[in-house]
Coordinates of C-alpha atoms in Angstrom, one line a residue:
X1 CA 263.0 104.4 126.6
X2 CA 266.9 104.9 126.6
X3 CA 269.3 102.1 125.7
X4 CA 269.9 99.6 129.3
X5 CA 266.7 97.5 129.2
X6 CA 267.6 94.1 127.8
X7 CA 267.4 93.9 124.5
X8 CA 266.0 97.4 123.7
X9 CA 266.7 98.7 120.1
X10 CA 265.4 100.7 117.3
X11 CA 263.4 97.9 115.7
X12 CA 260.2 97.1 113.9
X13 CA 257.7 97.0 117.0
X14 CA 254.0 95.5 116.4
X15 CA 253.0 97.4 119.1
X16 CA 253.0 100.6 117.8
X17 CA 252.5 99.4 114.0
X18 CA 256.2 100.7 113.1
X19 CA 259.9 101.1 114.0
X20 CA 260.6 102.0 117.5
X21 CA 263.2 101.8 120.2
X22 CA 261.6 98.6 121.8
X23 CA 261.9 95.2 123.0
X24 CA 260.9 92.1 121.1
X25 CA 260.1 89.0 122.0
X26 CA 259.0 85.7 119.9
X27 CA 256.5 84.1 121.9
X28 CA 254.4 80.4 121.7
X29 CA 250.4 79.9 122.1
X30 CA 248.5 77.1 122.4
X31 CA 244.9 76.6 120.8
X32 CA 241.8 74.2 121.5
X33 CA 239.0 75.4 120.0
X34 CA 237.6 78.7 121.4
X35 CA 240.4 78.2 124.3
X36 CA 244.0 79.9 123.5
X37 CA 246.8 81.0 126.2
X38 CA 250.2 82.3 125.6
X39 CA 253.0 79.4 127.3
X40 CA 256.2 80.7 125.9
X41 CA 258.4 83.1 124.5
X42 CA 262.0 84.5 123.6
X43 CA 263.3 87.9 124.1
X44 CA 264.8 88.9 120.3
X45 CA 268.2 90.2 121.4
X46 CA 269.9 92.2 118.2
X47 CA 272.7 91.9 116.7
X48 CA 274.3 95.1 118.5
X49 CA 273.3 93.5 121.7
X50 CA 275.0 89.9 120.9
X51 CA 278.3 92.0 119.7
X52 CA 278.7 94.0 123.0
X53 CA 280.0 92.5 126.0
X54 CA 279.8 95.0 128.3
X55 CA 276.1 95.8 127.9
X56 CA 275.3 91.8 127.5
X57 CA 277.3 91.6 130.9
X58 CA 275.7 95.0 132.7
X59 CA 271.8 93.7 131.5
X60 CA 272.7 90.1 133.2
X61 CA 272.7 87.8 129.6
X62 CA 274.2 84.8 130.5
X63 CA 277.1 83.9 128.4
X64 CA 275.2 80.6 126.7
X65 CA 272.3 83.5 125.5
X66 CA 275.1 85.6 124.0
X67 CA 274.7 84.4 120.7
X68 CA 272.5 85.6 117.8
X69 CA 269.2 84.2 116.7
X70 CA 266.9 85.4 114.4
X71 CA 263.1 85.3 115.3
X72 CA 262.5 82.1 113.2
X73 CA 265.4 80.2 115.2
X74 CA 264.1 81.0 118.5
X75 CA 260.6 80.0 117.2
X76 CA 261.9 76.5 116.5
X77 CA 263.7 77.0 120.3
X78 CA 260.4 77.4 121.2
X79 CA 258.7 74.3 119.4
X80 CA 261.4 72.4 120.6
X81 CA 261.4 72.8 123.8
X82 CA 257.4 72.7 124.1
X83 CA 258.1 68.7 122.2
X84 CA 260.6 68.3 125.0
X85 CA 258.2 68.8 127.8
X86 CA 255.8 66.5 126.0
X87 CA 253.2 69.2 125.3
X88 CA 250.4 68.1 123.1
X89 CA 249.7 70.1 119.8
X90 CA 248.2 69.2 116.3
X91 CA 249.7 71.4 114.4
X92 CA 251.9 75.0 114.3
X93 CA 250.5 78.6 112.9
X94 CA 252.2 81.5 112.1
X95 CA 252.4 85.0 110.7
X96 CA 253.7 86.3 107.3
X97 CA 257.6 86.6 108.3
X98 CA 258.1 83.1 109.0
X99 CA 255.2 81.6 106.1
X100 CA 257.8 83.5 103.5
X101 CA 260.8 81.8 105.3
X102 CA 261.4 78.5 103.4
X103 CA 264.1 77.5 106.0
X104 CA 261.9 77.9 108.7
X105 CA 259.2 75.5 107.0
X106 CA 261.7 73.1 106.2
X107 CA 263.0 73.1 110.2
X108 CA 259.0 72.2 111.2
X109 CA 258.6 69.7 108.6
X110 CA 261.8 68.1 110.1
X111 CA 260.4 67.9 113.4
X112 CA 257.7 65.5 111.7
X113 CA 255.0 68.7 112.3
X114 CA 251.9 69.5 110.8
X115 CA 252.0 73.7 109.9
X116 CA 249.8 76.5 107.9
X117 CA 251.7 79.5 107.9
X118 CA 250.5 83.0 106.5
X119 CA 252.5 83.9 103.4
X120 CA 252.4 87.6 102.1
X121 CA 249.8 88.3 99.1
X122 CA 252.9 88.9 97.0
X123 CA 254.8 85.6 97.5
X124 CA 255.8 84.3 94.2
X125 CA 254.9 80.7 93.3
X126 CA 255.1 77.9 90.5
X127 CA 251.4 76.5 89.5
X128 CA 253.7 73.5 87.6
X129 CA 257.2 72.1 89.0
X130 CA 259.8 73.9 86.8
X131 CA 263.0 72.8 86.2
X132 CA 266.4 74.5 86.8
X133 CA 268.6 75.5 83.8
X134 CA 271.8 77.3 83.5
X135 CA 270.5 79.3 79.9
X136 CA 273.1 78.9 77.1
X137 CA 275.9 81.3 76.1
X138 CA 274.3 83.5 73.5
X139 CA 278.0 84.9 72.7
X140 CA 281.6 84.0 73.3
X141 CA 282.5 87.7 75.2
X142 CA 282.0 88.1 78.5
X143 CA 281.5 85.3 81.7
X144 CA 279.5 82.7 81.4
X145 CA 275.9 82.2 82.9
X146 CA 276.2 81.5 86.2
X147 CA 272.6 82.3 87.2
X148 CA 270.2 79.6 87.0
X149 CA 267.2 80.1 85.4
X150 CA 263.4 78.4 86.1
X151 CA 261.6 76.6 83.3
X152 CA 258.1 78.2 84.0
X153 CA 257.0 81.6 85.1
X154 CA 256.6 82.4 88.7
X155 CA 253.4 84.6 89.8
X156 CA 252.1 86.6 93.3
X157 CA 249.5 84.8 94.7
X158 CA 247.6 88.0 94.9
X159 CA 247.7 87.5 90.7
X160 CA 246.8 84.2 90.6
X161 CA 243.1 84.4 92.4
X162 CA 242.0 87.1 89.8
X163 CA 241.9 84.5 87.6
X164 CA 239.9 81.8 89.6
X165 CA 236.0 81.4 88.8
X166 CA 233.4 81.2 91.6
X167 CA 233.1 77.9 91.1
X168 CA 237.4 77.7 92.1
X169 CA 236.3 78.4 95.5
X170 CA 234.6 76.5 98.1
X171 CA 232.4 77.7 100.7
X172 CA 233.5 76.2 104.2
X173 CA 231.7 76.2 107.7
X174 CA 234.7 76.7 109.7
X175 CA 233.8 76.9 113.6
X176 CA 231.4 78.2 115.5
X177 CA 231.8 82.0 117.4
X178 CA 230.9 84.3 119.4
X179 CA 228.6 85.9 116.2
X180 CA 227.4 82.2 115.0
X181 CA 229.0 80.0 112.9
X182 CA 232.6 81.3 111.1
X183 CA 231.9 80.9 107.3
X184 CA 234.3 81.5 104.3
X185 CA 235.2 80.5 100.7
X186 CA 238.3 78.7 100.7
X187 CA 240.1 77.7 97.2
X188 CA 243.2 75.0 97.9
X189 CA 246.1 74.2 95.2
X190 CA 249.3 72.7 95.2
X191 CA 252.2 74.8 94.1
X192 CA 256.1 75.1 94.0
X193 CA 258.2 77.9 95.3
X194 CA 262.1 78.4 94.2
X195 CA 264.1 79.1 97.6
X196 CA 267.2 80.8 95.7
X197 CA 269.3 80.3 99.1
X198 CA 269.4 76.9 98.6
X199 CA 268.6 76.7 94.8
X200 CA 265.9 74.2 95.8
X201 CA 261.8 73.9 94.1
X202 CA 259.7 72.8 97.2
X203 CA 255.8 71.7 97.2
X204 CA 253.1 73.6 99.0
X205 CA 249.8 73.4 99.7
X206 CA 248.2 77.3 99.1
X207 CA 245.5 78.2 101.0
X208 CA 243.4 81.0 100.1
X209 CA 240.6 81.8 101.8
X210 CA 238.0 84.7 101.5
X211 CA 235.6 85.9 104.4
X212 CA 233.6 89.3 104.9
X213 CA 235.2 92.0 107.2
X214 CA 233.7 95.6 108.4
X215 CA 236.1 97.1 105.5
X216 CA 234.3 94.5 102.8
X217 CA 236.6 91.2 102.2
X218 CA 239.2 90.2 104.2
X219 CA 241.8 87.8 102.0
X220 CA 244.3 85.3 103.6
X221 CA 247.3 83.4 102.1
X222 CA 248.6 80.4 103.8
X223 CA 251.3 77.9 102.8
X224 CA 251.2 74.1 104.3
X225 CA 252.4 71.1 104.2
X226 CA 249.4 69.7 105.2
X227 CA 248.3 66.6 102.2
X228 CA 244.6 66.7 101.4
X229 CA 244.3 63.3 101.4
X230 CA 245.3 63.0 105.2
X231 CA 243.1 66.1 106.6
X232 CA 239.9 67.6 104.6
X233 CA 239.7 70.9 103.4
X234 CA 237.2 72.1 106.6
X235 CA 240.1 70.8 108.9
X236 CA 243.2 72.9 106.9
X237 CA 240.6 75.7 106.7
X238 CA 240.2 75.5 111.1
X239 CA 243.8 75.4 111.2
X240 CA 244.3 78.6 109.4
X241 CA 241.3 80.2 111.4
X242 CA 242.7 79.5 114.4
X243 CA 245.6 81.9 114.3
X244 CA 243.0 84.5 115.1
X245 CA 243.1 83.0 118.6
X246 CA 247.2 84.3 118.8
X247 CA 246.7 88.1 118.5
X248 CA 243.5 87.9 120.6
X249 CA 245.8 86.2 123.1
X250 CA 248.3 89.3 122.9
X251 CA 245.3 91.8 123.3
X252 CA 244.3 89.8 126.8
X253 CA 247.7 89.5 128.1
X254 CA 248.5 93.8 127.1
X255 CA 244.8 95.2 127.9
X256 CA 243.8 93.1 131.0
X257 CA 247.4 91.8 132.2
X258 CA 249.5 95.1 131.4
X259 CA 252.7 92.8 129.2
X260 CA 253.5 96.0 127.6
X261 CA 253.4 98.2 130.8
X262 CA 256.1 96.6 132.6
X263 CA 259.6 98.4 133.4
X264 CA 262.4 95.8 133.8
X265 CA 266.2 96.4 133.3
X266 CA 267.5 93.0 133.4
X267 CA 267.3 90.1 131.2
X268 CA 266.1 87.9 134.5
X269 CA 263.3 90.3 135.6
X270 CA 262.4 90.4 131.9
X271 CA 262.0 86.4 131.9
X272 CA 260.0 87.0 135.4
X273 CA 257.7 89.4 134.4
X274 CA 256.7 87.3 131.1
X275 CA 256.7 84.4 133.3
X276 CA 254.3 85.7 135.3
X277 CA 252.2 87.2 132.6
X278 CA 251.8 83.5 130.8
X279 CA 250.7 82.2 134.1
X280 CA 248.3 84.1 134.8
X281 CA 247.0 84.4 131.5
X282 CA 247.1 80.6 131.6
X283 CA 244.6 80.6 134.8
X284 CA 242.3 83.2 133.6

């Protein structure tokens, strides 16, 4: 409520499903097998935050935190600083909003990492490298071209597994659960995506993989970088699982632990509070 809590804005809050005035917070979890525990996290401050003095200075920010960063940049804070401390980890998962962030991929690649991302089911690809053309002036009025132009036809993902045949996908045993062994088809293919910021045509790995929910089929899209010559298909198809162990993580730490209960002002009793949340949950 009101506007002094660090960091507190009318923003998109997964909490409640919508747009809120909340806090947000970018946060790291590690995995090993059944075993998951949040270890990190960031508090998002917005731009109108970053831009005000005063309230930065009345909520405690130090100055070095006064600076902008979007939720993908302190997400590579975070894997950075968990590489610093010499923490152990195969590979990194995320959600939809950083999957569909090409600069984000190419910051983990970087960093020499292993990562399966979720993409949205509407994230355009390239099933053949196309090329990049400026198209030829048709007529001597008016400018020039100046918007380049790919040499193939782009389609959602959500398009493209219409047109797959049973025998496109593969049926994978993926880990075992509290309900038996975790089954689902799985079809892999390498594709290209056009990141217009940069005008460049990268190489993924789609994942696709299909497994029965209560509602009838749950479908999941997932980009990588991940060859299939170094891992198997059952080992990208865990790695993509495993993200499941994340937002059960989140549902420990807000039903048992009470992270979304807490009332702090201040950006150090915010850090505190978290603090003491992640330990905890780390012990439990």
């Amino acid at each position: 409520k009101g506007n002094k809590s660090v960091g507190v804005g009318h923003q998109y809050c997964g909490n409640v499903g919508k747009t809120a005035n909340s806090q947000v917070a970018v946060f790291g979890c590690l995995c090993n097998g059944q075993y998951a525990s949040l270890v990190d996290g960031r508090l998002y401050l917005p731009a109108s935050w970053v831009s005000d003095e005063a309230r930065c200075h009345g909520a405690g920010i130090p100055e070095s935190e006064r600076v902008f960063k979007t939720k993908q940049e302190l997400a590579v804070d975070i894997i950075k600083h968990q590489l610093a401390m010499g923490i152990a980890f195969d590979y990194v998962g995320a959600d939809g909003l950083y999957g569909n962030d090409a600069a984000f991929a190419r910051e983990i690649d970087k960093l020499g990492l292993v990562y399966v991302f979720d993409i949205h089911s509407d994230q355009q690809v390239y099933l053949e490298k196309p090329e990049l053309y400026l198209p030829e002036r048709k007529t001597t009025k008016g400018p020039a071209p100046k918007k380049l132009k790919a040499s193939t036809e782009a389609i959602p993902t959500c398009e493209y597994i219409k047109a797959l045949e049973s025998s496109h996908w593969k049926k994978i045993d993926i880990r075992h659960s509290a309900k038996g062994v975790l089954k689902g088809l799985f079809h892999f293919k390498t594709v290209y995506i056009w990141d217009k910021n940069t005008n460049r045509i990268e190489e993924r790995l789609l994942v696709v993989s299909k497994r029965k929910a209560k509602n009838g089929e749950e479908i999941k899209y997932s980009f990588s970088n991940a060859s299939l010559v170094q891992y198997s298909e059952q080992a990208v198809a865990y790695m993509q699982a495993q993200r499941f162990f994340i937002e059960h993580s989140f549902k420990e730490q807000k039903q048992i632990l009470g992270m979304d209960q807490f009332q702090t002002r201040k950006w150090l009793s915010w850090y505190h509070q978290v603090a003491l949340n992640l330990m905890v949950g780390c012990f439990m």
